[in-house]
GROMACS .gro file of C-alpha atoms in nm:
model
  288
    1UNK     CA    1  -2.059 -14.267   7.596
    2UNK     CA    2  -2.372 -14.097   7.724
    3UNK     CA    3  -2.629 -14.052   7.483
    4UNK     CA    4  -2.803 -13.692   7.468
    5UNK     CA    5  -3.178 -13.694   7.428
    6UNK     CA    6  -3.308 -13.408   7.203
    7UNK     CA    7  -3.613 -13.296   7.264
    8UNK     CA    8  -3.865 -13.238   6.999
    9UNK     CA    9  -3.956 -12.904   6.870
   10UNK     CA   10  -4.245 -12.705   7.058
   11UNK     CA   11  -4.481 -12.662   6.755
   12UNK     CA   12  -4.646 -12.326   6.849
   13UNK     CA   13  -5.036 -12.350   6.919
   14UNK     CA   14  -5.269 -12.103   6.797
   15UNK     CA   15  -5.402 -11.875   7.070
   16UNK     CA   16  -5.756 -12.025   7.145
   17UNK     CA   17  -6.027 -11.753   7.022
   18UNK     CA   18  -6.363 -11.761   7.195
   19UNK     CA   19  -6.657 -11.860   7.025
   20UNK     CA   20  -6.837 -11.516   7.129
   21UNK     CA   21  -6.496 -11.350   6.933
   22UNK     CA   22  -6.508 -11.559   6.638
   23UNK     CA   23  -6.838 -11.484   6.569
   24UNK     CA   24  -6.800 -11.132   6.620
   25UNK     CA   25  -6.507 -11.109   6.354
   26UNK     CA   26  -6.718 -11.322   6.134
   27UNK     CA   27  -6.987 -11.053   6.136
   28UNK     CA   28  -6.774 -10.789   6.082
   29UNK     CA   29  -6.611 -10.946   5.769
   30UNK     CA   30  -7.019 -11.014   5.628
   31UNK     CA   31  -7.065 -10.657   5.725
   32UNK     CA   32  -6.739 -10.526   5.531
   33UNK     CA   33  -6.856 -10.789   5.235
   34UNK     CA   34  -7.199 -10.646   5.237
   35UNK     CA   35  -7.141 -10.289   5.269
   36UNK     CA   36  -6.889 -10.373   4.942
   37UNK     CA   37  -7.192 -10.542   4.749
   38UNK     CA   38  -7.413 -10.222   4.865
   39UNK     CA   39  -7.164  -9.942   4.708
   40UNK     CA   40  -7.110 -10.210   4.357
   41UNK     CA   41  -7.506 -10.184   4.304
   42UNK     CA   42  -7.493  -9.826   4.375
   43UNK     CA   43  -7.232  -9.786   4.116
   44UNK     CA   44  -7.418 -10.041   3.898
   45UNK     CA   45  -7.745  -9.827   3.935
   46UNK     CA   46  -7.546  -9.492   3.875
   47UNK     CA   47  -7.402  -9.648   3.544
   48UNK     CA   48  -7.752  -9.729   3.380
   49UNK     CA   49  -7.974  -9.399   3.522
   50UNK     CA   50  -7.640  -9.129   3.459
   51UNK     CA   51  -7.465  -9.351   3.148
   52UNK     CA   52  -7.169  -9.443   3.328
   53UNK     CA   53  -7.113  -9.149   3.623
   54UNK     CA   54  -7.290  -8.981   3.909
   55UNK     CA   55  -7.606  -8.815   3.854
   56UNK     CA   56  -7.548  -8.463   3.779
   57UNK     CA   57  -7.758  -8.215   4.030
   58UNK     CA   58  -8.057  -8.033   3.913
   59UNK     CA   59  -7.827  -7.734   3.881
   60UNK     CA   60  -7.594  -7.896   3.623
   61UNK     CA   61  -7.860  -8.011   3.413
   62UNK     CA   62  -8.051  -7.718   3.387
   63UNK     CA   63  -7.722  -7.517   3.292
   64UNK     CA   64  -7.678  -7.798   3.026
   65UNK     CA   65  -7.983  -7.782   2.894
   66UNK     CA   66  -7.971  -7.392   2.843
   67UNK     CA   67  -7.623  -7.430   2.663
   68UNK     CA   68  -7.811  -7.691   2.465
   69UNK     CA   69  -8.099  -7.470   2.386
   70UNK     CA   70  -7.875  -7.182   2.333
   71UNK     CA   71  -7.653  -7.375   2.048
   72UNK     CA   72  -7.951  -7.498   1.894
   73UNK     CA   73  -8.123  -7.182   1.851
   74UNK     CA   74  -7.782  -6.990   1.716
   75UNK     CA   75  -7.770  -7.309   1.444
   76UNK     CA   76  -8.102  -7.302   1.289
   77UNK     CA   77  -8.069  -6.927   1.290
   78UNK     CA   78  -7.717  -6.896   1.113
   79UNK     CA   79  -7.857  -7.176   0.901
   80UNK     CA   80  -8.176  -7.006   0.814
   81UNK     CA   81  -8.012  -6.677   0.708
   82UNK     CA   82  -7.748  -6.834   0.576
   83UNK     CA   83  -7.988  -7.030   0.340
   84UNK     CA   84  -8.186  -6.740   0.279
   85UNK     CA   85  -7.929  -6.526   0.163
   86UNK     CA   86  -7.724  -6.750  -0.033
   87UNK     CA   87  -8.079  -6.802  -0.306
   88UNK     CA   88  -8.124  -6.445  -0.286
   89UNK     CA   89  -7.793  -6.390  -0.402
   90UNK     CA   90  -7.807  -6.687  -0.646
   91UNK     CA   91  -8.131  -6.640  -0.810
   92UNK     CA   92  -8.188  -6.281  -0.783
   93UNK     CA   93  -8.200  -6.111  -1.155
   94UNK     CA   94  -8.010  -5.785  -1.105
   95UNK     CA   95  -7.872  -5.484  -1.316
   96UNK     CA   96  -7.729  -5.646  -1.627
   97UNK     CA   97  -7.340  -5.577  -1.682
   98UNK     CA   98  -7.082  -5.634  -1.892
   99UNK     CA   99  -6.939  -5.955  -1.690
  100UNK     CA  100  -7.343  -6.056  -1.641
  101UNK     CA  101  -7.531  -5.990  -1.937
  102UNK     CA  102  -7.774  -6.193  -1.803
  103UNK     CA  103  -7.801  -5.999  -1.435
  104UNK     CA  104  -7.751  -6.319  -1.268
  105UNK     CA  105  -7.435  -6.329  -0.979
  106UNK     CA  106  -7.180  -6.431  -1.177
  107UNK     CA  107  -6.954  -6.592  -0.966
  108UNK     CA  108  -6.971  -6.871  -0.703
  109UNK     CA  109  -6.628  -6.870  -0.617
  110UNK     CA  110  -6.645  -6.507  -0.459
  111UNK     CA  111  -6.952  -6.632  -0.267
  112UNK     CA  112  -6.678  -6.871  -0.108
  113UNK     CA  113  -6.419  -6.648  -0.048
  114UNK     CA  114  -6.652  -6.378   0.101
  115UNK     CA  115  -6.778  -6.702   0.346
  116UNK     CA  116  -6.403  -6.753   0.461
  117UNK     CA  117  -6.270  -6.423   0.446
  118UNK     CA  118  -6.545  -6.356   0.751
  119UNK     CA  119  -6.468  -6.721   0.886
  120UNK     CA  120  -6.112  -6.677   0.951
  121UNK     CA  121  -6.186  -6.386   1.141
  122UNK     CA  122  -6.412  -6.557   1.336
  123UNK     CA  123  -6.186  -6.831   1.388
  124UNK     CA  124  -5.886  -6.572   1.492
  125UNK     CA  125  -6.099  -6.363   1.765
  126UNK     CA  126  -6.279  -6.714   1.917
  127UNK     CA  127  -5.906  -6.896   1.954
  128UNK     CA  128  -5.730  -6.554   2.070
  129UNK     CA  129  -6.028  -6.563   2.385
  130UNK     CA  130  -5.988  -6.924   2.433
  131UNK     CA  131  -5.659  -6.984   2.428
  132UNK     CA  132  -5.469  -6.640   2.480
  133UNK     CA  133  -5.312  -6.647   2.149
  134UNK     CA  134  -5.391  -6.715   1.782
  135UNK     CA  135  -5.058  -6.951   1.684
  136UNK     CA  136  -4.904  -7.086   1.977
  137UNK     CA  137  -5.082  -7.318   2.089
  138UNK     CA  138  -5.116  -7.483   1.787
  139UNK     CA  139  -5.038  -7.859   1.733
  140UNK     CA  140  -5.137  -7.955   1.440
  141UNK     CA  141  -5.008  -7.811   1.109
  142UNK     CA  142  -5.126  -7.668   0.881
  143UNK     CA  143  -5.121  -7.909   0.611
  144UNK     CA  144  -5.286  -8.077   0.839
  145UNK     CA  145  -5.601  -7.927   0.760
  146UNK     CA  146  -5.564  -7.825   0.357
  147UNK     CA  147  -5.702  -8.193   0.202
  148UNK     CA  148  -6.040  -8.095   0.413
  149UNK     CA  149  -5.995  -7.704   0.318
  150UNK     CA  150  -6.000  -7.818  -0.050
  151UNK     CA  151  -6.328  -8.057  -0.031
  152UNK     CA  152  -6.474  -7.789   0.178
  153UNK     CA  153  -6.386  -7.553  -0.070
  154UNK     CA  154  -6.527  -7.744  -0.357
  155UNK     CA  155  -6.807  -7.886  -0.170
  156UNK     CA  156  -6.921  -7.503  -0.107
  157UNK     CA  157  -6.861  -7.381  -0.470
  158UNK     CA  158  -7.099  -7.663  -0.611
  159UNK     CA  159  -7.358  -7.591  -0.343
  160UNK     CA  160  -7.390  -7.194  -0.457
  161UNK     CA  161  -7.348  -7.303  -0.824
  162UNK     CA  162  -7.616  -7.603  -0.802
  163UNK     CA  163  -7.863  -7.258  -0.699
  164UNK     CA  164  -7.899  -7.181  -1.011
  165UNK     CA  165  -8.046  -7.508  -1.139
  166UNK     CA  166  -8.222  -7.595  -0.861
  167UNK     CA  167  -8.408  -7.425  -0.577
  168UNK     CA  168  -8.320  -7.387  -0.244
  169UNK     CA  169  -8.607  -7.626  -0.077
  170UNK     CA  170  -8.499  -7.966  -0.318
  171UNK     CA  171  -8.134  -7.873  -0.224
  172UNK     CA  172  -8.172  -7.859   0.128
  173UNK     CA  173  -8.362  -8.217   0.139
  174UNK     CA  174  -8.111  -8.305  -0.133
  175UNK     CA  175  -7.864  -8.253   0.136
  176UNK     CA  176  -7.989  -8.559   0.344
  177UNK     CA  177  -7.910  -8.832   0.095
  178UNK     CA  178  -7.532  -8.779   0.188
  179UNK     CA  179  -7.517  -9.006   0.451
  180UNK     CA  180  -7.458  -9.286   0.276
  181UNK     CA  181  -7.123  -9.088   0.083
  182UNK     CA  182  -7.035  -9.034   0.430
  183UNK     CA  183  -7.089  -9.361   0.558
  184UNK     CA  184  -6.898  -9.509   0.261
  185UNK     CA  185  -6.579  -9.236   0.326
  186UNK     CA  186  -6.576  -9.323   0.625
  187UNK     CA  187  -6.517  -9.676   0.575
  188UNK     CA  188  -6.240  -9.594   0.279
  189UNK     CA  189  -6.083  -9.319   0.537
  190UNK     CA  190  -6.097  -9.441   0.879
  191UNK     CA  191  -6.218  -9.789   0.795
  192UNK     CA  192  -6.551  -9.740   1.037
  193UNK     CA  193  -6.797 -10.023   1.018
  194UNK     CA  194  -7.135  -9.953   1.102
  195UNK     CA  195  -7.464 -10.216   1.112
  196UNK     CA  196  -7.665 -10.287   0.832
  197UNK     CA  197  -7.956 -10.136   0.973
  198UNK     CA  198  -7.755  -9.830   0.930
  199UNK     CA  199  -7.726  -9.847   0.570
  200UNK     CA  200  -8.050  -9.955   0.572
  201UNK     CA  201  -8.210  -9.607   0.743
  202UNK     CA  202  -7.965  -9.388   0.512
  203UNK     CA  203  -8.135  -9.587   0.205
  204UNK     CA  204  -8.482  -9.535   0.308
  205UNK     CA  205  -8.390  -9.120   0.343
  206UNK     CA  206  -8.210  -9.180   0.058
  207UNK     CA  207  -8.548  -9.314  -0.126
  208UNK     CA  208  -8.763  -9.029   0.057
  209UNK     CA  209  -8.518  -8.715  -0.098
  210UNK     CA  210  -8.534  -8.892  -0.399
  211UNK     CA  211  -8.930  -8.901  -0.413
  212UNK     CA  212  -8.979  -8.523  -0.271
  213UNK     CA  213  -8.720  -8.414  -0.556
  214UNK     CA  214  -8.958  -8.578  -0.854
  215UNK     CA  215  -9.272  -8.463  -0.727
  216UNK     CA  216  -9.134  -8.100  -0.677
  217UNK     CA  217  -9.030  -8.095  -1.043
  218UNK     CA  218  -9.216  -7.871  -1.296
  219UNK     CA  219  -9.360  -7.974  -1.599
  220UNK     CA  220  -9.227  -7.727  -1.819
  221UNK     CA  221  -8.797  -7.772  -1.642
  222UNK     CA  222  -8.540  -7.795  -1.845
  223UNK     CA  223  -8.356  -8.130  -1.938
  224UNK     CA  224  -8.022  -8.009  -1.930
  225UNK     CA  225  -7.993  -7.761  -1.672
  226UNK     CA  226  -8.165  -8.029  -1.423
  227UNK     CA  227  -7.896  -8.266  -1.542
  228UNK     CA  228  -7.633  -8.034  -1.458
  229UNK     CA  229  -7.806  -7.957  -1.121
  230UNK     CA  230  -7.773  -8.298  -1.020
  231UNK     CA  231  -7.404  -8.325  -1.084
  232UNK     CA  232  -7.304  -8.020  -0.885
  233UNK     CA  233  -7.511  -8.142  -0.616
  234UNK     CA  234  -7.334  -8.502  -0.660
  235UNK     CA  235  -7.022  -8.308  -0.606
  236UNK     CA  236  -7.066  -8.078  -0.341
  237UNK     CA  237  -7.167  -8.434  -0.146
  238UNK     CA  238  -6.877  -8.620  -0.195
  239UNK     CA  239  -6.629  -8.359  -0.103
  240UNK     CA  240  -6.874  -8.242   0.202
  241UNK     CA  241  -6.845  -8.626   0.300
  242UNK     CA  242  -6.425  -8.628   0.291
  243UNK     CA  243  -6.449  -8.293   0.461
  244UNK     CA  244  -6.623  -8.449   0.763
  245UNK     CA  245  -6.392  -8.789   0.814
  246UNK     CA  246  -6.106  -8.604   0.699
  247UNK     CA  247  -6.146  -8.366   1.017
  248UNK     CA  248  -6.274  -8.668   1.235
  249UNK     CA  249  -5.958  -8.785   1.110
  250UNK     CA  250  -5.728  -8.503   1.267
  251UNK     CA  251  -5.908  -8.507   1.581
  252UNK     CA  252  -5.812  -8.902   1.618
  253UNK     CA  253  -5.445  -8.820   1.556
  254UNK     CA  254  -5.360  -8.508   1.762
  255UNK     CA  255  -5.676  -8.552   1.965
  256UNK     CA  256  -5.945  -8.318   2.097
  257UNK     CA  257  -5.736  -8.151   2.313
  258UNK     CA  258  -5.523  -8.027   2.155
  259UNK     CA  259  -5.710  -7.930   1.882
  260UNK     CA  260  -6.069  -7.788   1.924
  261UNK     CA  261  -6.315  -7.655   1.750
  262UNK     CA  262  -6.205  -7.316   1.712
  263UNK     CA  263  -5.844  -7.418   1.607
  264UNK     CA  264  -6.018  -7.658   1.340
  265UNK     CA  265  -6.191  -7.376   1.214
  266UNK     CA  266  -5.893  -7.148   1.217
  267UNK     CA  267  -5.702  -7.391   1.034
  268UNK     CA  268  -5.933  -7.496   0.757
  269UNK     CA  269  -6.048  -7.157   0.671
  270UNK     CA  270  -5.681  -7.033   0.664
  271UNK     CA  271  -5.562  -7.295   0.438
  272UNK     CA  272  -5.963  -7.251   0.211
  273UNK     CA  273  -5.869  -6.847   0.217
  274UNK     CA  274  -5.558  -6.921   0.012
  275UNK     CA  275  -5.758  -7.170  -0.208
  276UNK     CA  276  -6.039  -6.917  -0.283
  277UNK     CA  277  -5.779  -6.652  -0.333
  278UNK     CA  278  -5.596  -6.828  -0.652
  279UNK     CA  279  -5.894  -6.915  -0.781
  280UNK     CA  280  -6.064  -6.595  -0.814
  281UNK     CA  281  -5.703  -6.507  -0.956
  282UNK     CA  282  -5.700  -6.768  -1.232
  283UNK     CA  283  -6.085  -6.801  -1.303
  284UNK     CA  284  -6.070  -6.384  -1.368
  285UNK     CA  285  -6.399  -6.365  -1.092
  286UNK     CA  286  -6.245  -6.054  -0.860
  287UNK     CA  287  -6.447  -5.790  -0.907
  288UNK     CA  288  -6.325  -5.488  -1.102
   0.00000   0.00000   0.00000
C-alpha cells in the first residue's frame, strides 16, 4: 500500500521590514510618547497655577473679581446698617408708655418678625427672577428647613435681647468665639473632623474675645445684668451654630442644585415667619 507523504505546514514568515522603516516607526511611536508626556505636564502645570483647570483669561478674572468686590461691599454695608440700627433700636430711651414704662423697645421678638417679614419678600422676588416661579421648582420641603428656622429664630431673639446688657462693639467681637460651637455641631451633626490646629486657632480667638470683653468692662456695671448678658449671648451662639450645619446639612442631601441660596432663604424665612408670628401671639408683644 503506498504510503502518502504529508507535507509540513508552511509557517507564515513575517514580511521583512527595512531597517530605514523600523526606525522610522520607532520615532514616530517616541514622538507620539513624548508629545503624551508634553500635554500630562501641561495638565500637571495647569493643576498647581489654576487649582485643578485651565487658566481663566484676563477677562474672566477681572469679571470675578468685580462680582467679588461687589458682594463684599453689599455685606459690610447691610451688616453695618444692620448693626447700627438694631442698638439704636435696642438702647434708644424713647417716649415712656404704658407697655414701656421704662421707654426702652419692649420687644425683641417683633424685631425678628419685622427682619423676616422683609426677608421672605426678598426671598419670593430673588427666586421668582431666578427660577421663573416661587414654588415649583422646589425640592426640598419645607420641614426641611423649620429645625434651622427655629435656631435662627432663637439665635436672632437673644442677639437683640443681649443689646440691652451689653453694647454693640463687645457683641460683635463676642460673635467670633462661636467657632468652636460650630466646630463642635458640626462634628455632633455631620460628624466633620477637622485638625487640631483648628481647634487650636478658634481657642486662641476664643482667648482674644474673651480679653477685649474684660478690658471693655466698666467699673461701675452691673453684676447681674452682665450675667444675664452673657447667657443670651451663650444662646444666640449655639442655635446660630445648628443653624449653619443644619443648612450645610440640606445642601448635602438634596444638593446645591437643586436648592440654592435664594430657595434656602425662601424656605427658612417662611417656616421663621410662622414661628415669629405665634410668638408675638402668645408672648402678647403685637403692637396695639
Amino acid at each position: 500500500m503506498p504510503v502518502t507523504k504529508r507535507s509540513a505546514p508552511k509557517t507564515q514568515q513575517e514580511p521583512m521590514v527595512s531597517p530605514k522603516v523600523e526606525l522610522a516607526n520607532r520615532g514616530s511611536d517616541n514622538i507620539s510618547v513624548a508629545s503624551g508626556d508634553e500635554d500630562e505636564r501641561k495638565n500637571e502645570t495647569q493643576a498647581l497655577v489654576g487649582g485643578g483647570g485651565p487658566i481663566a483669561p484676563p477677562s474672566d478674572f477681572a469679571k470675578t473679581a468685580g462680582r467679588f468686590l461687589f458682594c463684599f461691599t453689599g455685606l459690610q454695608v447691610s451688616y453695618l446698617t444692620w448693626g447700627y440700627m438694631q442698638e439704636l433700636i435696642m438702647t434708644t430711651t424713647f417716649t415712656p408708655t404704658p407697655s414701656a414704662p421704662d421707654g426702652r423697645f419692649p420687644s425683641a421678638a417683633f424685631c425678628v418678625f419685622s427682619n423676616r417679614f422683609l426677608a421672605i419678600i426678598v426671598a419670593m422676588i430673588a427666586v421668582r427672577i431666578k427660577h421663573g416661579s416661587i414654588l415649583q421648582n422646589n425640592v426640598a420641603p419645607l420641614v426641611a428647613f423649620a429645625p434651622c428656622a427655629l435656631s435662627n429664630t432663637m439665635s436672632s431673639w437673644s442677639q437683640y435681647a443681649s443689646l440691652r446688657y451689653v453694647s454693640f462693639p463687645v457683641q460683635t467681637v463676642f460673635k467670633s468665639s462661636k467657632i468652636i460651637p460650630v466646630m463642635v455641631m458640626g462634628k455632633f451633626l455631620k460628624g466633620t473632623n477637622y485638625p487640631y490646629s483648628q481647634y487650636l486657632e478658634a481657642l486662641l480667638i476664643t482667648v482674644g474675645v474673651a480679653i477685649f470683653s474684660i478690658a471693655s468692662k466698666s467699673s461701675n456695671s452691673d453684676t447681674t445684668t452682665e450675667i444675664i448678658g452673657l447667657l443670651f449671648m451663650c444662646t444666640y451662639i449655639t442655635f446660630d451654630s445648628f443653624t449653619s450645619q443644619w443648612q450645610s446639612k440640606v445642601y448635602d442631601k438634596y444638593g446645591k442644585a437643586n436648592v440654592d441660596p435664594y430657595q434656602m432663604m425662601l424656605g427658612v424665612n417662611s417656616s421663621a415667619i410662622v414661628m415669629t408670628t405665634m410668638g408675638l401671639i402668645a408672648g402678647g408683644d403685637i403692637p396695639k
